[in-house]
């Protein structure tokens, strides 16, 4: 199935769970591709492949001994020459690929992205999960944000390298604007651990391009199109969007707060004979998307973020947090143990803030439910009388 044409005039095809772009002329390519990566001028095609094996099955894509099988697939199933093809892989269906183009004067840019953060979304600088030595095989999980960027002009090698930086910033901006969670820390994700990127330009174009940074129109187009296609594909693939992120649980997920966290707290706070977990959980879910509570939770999370980044001290974050928790609790009296010691670590203070948030909201849910039950019993008794 042909999906369109790139800025370089190359057709975009989808078949055999791949998105394939055969080149219709000489192209310069710089990429992080697993085979024929780096800077290349002799490629005849590129493709992105869905290697998702399905639920409960292991992905064979990156295991040893797969190279011959892949070359056969490229040659026999895709009809391409393995020696002149660069490829990327992902668990994302090619039906979730986002494609956008934009033109300014004689310059056209096309971005094609498949995006997922559900398997290995993370934040740069986190503790590694693997180590490579002398090319020894590393087991990686292809969750992956893969982007192809096509530029109608003839870019210098330095310009293409700069475009890699610009496109990477754009991907990170998309993750930040969605407040996507890292799966390995309390941080906001900056991408996944297996992201790939390809920049392709027209070698024969008379429009010579030397700069792809954010201050130039080329950089603007690359940045906007990559950012927008990352967001669109994340929405298509895993329903990660502003609506699904407008939830208390979505905002607190990075700090380990789940339904189970509240269930445990309900158990700690409840008294014998007053345990009504189903109703309390139901009440909590009804509060999950409440506008004011999501807003207050977002501010609270940002205090913890800034404390972790060293932009706020422990006492500053605590003082701000108390104000927010009182607003959440409204007329309900709250008893918070949020004192800080002089040399207490940011991690310890953050954990106190998380515990206080969970306690405050749990007490609010339980008190409101108890009040509702009491009022219901009172009205029932009045009717009986």
XYZ file of C-alpha atoms in Angstrom:
385
model
C 0.000 0.000 0.000
C 1.440 3.381 -1.001
C 0.960 6.008 1.717
C 2.420 9.056 0.006
C 5.624 10.663 -1.229
C 8.478 12.155 0.805
C 10.101 15.575 0.476
C 12.794 13.912 -1.636
C 10.220 12.512 -4.063
C 10.471 8.937 -2.801
C 7.352 6.741 -2.419
C 6.294 5.516 1.038
C 5.032 1.908 0.988
C 3.591 -0.288 3.751
C 3.753 -4.056 3.347
C 4.933 -7.165 5.269
C 4.664 -5.201 8.551
C 7.228 -2.727 7.228
C 7.247 0.887 6.133
C 9.546 0.945 3.099
C 10.977 3.944 1.239
C 12.854 2.966 -1.962
C 14.953 5.833 -3.290
C 14.135 7.235 -6.736
C 17.554 8.889 -7.040
C 20.906 9.451 -5.262
C 20.481 10.177 -1.572
C 22.693 11.107 1.358
C 21.738 9.322 4.570
C 22.992 9.636 8.137
C 21.427 7.254 10.608
C 21.652 5.071 13.701
C 20.589 2.036 11.647
C 21.708 -1.380 12.841
C 23.163 -2.221 9.437
C 24.695 0.382 7.115
C 24.329 3.081 9.740
C 26.389 6.266 10.027
C 26.909 8.422 6.929
C 26.106 6.692 3.621
C 25.793 7.735 -0.029
C 25.193 4.352 -1.686
C 21.881 3.268 -0.150
C 18.933 2.414 -2.387
C 16.228 2.167 0.293
C 15.429 2.372 3.991
C 12.710 0.716 6.038
C 11.175 0.502 9.498
C 9.980 -2.942 10.636
C 7.407 -4.073 13.186
C 9.095 -6.975 14.998
C 6.506 -7.365 17.761
C 6.241 -11.156 18.275
C 2.884 -10.898 20.030
C 1.813 -11.283 23.681
C 3.834 -13.739 25.720
C 6.464 -14.360 23.041
C 10.117 -13.336 23.034
C 11.376 -11.035 20.295
C 13.989 -12.826 18.180
C 14.943 -9.656 16.325
C 18.143 -8.871 18.256
C 19.268 -12.393 19.077
C 22.498 -13.819 17.590
C 22.207 -15.571 14.238
C 19.404 -13.409 12.883
C 21.470 -11.576 10.249
C 21.143 -14.219 7.517
C 17.438 -14.568 8.152
C 17.015 -10.778 7.911
C 18.994 -10.558 4.665
C 16.752 -13.238 3.178
C 13.661 -11.340 4.338
C 14.917 -8.084 2.785
C 15.720 -9.770 -0.504
C 12.773 -12.169 -0.879
C 9.914 -10.478 0.985
C 10.698 -6.791 0.512
C 12.338 -7.068 -2.896
C 15.340 -4.956 -1.896
C 19.121 -5.385 -2.051
C 20.346 -6.169 1.518
C 23.778 -4.621 0.903
C 22.324 -1.177 0.145
C 19.467 -0.983 2.656
C 19.385 0.587 6.127
C 16.687 -0.480 8.566
C 15.143 0.175 11.957
C 12.956 -2.030 14.143
C 10.180 -1.449 16.662
C 7.248 -3.118 18.428
C 4.925 -0.472 16.989
C 2.551 -1.423 14.170
C 3.237 0.461 10.949
C -0.447 1.399 10.975
C 0.428 3.680 13.906
C 3.068 5.535 11.887
C 2.586 9.310 11.712
C 3.553 11.093 8.487
C 3.723 14.877 8.104
C 5.203 17.220 5.489
C 5.614 20.975 5.355
C 6.936 23.344 2.694
C 8.509 26.788 2.980
C 9.505 28.463 -0.292
C 11.583 25.812 -2.145
C 12.272 23.775 1.013
C 10.164 20.730 1.946
C 10.602 18.439 4.959
C 8.837 15.154 5.676
C 8.904 13.335 9.029
C 7.748 9.742 9.520
C 7.623 8.381 13.083
C 6.575 5.262 14.960
C 6.639 5.738 18.719
C 6.354 3.702 21.894
C 7.414 4.300 25.499
C 5.567 1.403 27.132
C 8.479 -1.081 27.036
C 11.662 0.884 27.730
C 10.817 4.573 28.018
C 13.472 6.277 30.138
C 15.275 9.476 31.029
C 18.801 10.193 29.867
C 21.484 9.631 32.521
C 19.642 6.906 34.419
C 21.478 3.822 35.629
C 22.158 1.463 32.712
C 20.681 -2.018 32.386
C 23.429 -3.492 30.185
C 27.103 -3.164 29.258
C 28.881 -3.766 25.960
C 32.504 -4.874 25.769
C 34.353 -5.660 22.532
C 31.117 -5.830 20.582
C 29.646 -8.515 22.819
C 25.896 -8.987 22.349
C 23.601 -6.881 24.502
C 19.969 -7.818 25.113
C 17.843 -4.766 24.306
C 14.067 -4.536 24.116
C 12.844 -2.666 21.013
C 10.142 -0.380 22.403
C 11.472 2.535 20.444
C 10.781 5.910 18.889
C 11.911 5.660 15.261
C 11.934 8.695 12.981
C 12.849 9.240 9.333
C 13.371 12.849 8.247
C 13.501 13.680 4.518
C 14.801 17.046 3.292
C 14.341 18.245 -0.299
C 17.669 20.155 -0.365
C 21.275 18.982 -0.577
C 22.628 19.072 2.992
C 26.304 19.155 3.918
C 27.499 16.369 6.207
C 27.741 18.817 9.096
C 24.218 20.017 8.413
C 22.955 16.424 8.507
C 24.688 15.831 11.834
C 23.138 19.024 13.183
C 19.744 17.787 11.991
C 20.222 14.691 14.169
C 20.604 16.973 17.193
C 17.552 19.039 16.246
C 15.354 15.980 15.677
C 16.470 14.449 18.982
C 15.588 17.643 20.850
C 12.182 17.547 19.176
C 11.549 13.967 20.311
C 12.486 14.913 23.865
C 10.228 17.975 23.746
C 7.308 15.738 22.720
C 7.918 13.426 25.692
C 8.191 16.395 28.046
C 5.015 18.054 26.782
C 3.135 14.807 27.422
C 4.760 14.368 30.864
C 5.608 10.811 29.810
C 6.932 8.654 32.640
C 10.309 6.984 32.731
C 10.007 3.300 33.576
C 13.340 3.347 35.424
C 13.170 6.388 37.712
C 10.900 9.183 38.927
C 11.941 11.308 35.943
C 10.105 12.472 32.856
C 11.078 10.288 29.897
C 13.353 11.771 27.239
C 12.839 8.849 24.854
C 13.322 5.092 24.899
C 16.575 3.171 25.216
C 16.466 1.926 21.616
C 15.415 5.007 19.636
C 16.600 5.340 16.041
C 16.817 8.254 13.643
C 17.509 8.676 9.929
C 18.128 11.936 8.053
C 17.805 11.710 4.247
C 18.456 14.441 1.684
C 18.581 14.837 -2.106
C 22.157 14.624 -3.381
C 21.200 16.166 -6.716
C 19.346 19.198 -5.420
C 20.797 22.599 -6.348
C 19.541 24.012 -3.026
C 22.635 23.670 -0.792
C 21.858 23.565 2.924
C 24.458 24.097 5.652
C 22.502 24.711 8.885
C 19.751 22.674 10.581
C 19.778 24.238 14.051
C 16.674 25.642 15.713
C 17.373 29.245 14.583
C 16.958 28.393 10.880
C 13.805 27.518 8.934
C 15.115 24.013 8.183
C 15.595 23.369 11.904
C 12.170 24.816 12.656
C 10.487 22.453 10.200
C 12.444 19.413 11.377
C 11.717 20.224 15.019
C 8.007 20.826 14.585
C 7.378 17.828 12.319
C 9.342 15.369 14.463
C 7.712 16.637 17.671
C 4.224 16.402 16.175
C 4.714 12.956 14.598
C 6.127 11.569 17.853
C 3.019 12.782 19.685
C 0.660 11.484 17.022
C 2.217 8.016 16.951
C 2.318 7.763 20.763
C -1.389 8.504 20.745
C -2.101 5.979 17.974
C -0.011 3.215 19.531
C -0.545 3.536 23.276
C -3.172 6.261 23.739
C -0.625 8.597 25.320
C -2.189 12.039 24.879
C -3.290 15.115 26.884
C -6.638 13.526 27.758
C -5.233 10.287 29.176
C -2.514 12.258 30.999
C -5.141 14.509 32.638
C -5.406 12.132 35.568
C -4.155 12.045 39.127
C -2.699 8.558 38.680
C -0.945 9.558 35.451
C 0.751 12.501 37.175
C 1.837 10.510 40.242
C 2.826 7.330 38.372
C 6.492 8.375 38.183
C 6.633 8.466 41.973
C 5.251 4.967 42.393
C 1.681 5.925 43.325
C -0.848 3.375 42.087
C -4.258 2.076 43.061
C -2.437 -0.503 45.201
C -0.693 2.310 47.103
C -4.064 3.714 48.161
C -5.476 0.276 48.933
C -2.599 -0.256 51.358
C -3.147 3.166 52.924
C -6.899 2.534 53.283
C -6.037 -0.632 55.170
C -3.698 1.264 57.509
C -6.156 4.069 58.225
C -9.404 2.118 58.501
C -10.787 0.798 61.769
C -12.313 -2.592 62.350
C -15.858 -2.651 61.037
C -15.337 0.435 58.873
C -13.556 -1.094 55.884
C -15.412 -0.292 52.718
C -12.631 -0.680 50.153
C -14.821 -1.013 47.024
C -16.574 2.280 47.732
C -13.333 4.050 48.608
C -11.648 2.871 45.417
C -14.709 3.903 43.430
C -14.602 7.345 45.033
C -10.892 7.588 44.234
C -11.505 6.743 40.576
C -14.207 9.395 40.388
C -11.695 11.931 41.712
C -8.973 10.751 39.316
C -9.866 13.189 36.528
C -11.359 15.990 38.631
C -9.990 19.268 37.237
C -8.948 20.939 40.482
C -7.376 17.799 41.923
C -5.384 17.110 38.735
C -4.191 20.734 38.799
C -3.133 20.583 42.448
C -1.469 17.205 41.914
C 0.485 18.591 38.948
C 1.822 21.456 41.063
C 2.727 19.045 43.854
C 4.605 16.750 41.452
C 6.508 19.695 40.006
C 7.698 20.644 43.494
C 9.120 17.141 43.894
C 10.700 17.329 40.432
C 12.419 20.621 41.246
C 13.619 19.243 44.564
C 15.138 16.270 42.734
C 16.800 18.588 40.193
C 18.301 20.735 42.968
C 16.222 23.805 42.103
C 14.402 23.810 45.464
C 15.573 22.913 48.948
C 13.807 20.305 51.048
C 12.160 22.927 53.274
C 10.998 24.965 50.273
C 9.406 21.937 48.645
C 7.824 20.883 51.945
C 6.360 24.337 52.621
C 4.901 24.542 49.133
C 3.581 21.016 49.426
C 1.728 21.764 52.664
C -0.095 24.658 50.998
C -1.198 22.392 48.157
C -2.270 19.541 50.465
C -4.370 21.931 52.546
C -6.060 23.095 49.352
C -6.747 19.490 48.382
C -8.117 18.660 51.844
C -10.240 21.857 51.921
C -12.229 21.944 55.166
C -10.851 18.632 56.372
C -8.217 18.888 59.106
C -4.953 17.218 58.162
C -2.101 16.022 60.318
C 1.139 16.028 58.322
C 4.571 14.906 59.464
C 6.588 16.956 56.970
C 9.476 18.201 59.059
C 12.926 18.025 57.471
C 16.323 17.404 58.971
C 19.287 19.571 58.055
C 21.167 17.020 55.985
C 18.217 14.907 54.833
C 18.562 13.778 51.222
C 16.236 14.950 48.471
C 15.139 11.339 47.961
C 14.081 11.048 51.605
C 12.145 14.320 51.506
C 10.434 13.315 48.268
C 9.341 10.020 49.826
C 7.853 11.947 52.771
C 5.966 14.161 50.345
C 4.645 11.141 48.454
C 3.474 9.524 51.693
C 1.788 12.747 52.821
C -0.009 13.120 49.497
C -1.311 9.542 49.655
C -2.350 9.918 53.301
C -4.151 13.228 52.710
C -6.100 11.980 49.715
C -6.915 8.651 51.376
C -8.270 10.388 54.468
C -10.288 12.752 52.291
C -11.797 9.835 50.359
C -12.603 7.878 53.512
C -14.035 10.843 55.415
C -16.219 11.881 52.485
C -17.502 8.338 52.058
C -18.206 8.007 55.773
C -19.999 11.380 55.742
C -22.074 10.266 52.756
C -23.040 7.030 54.501
C -23.907 8.871 57.734
C -26.074 11.396 55.913
C -27.788 8.563 54.050
C -28.525 6.706 57.286
C -29.825 9.920 58.882
C -32.222 10.578 56.001
C -33.332 6.939 56.064
C -34.057 7.126 59.806
C -36.002 10.376 59.369
C -38.182 8.769 56.706
C -38.804 5.774 58.980
C -39.900 8.060 61.826
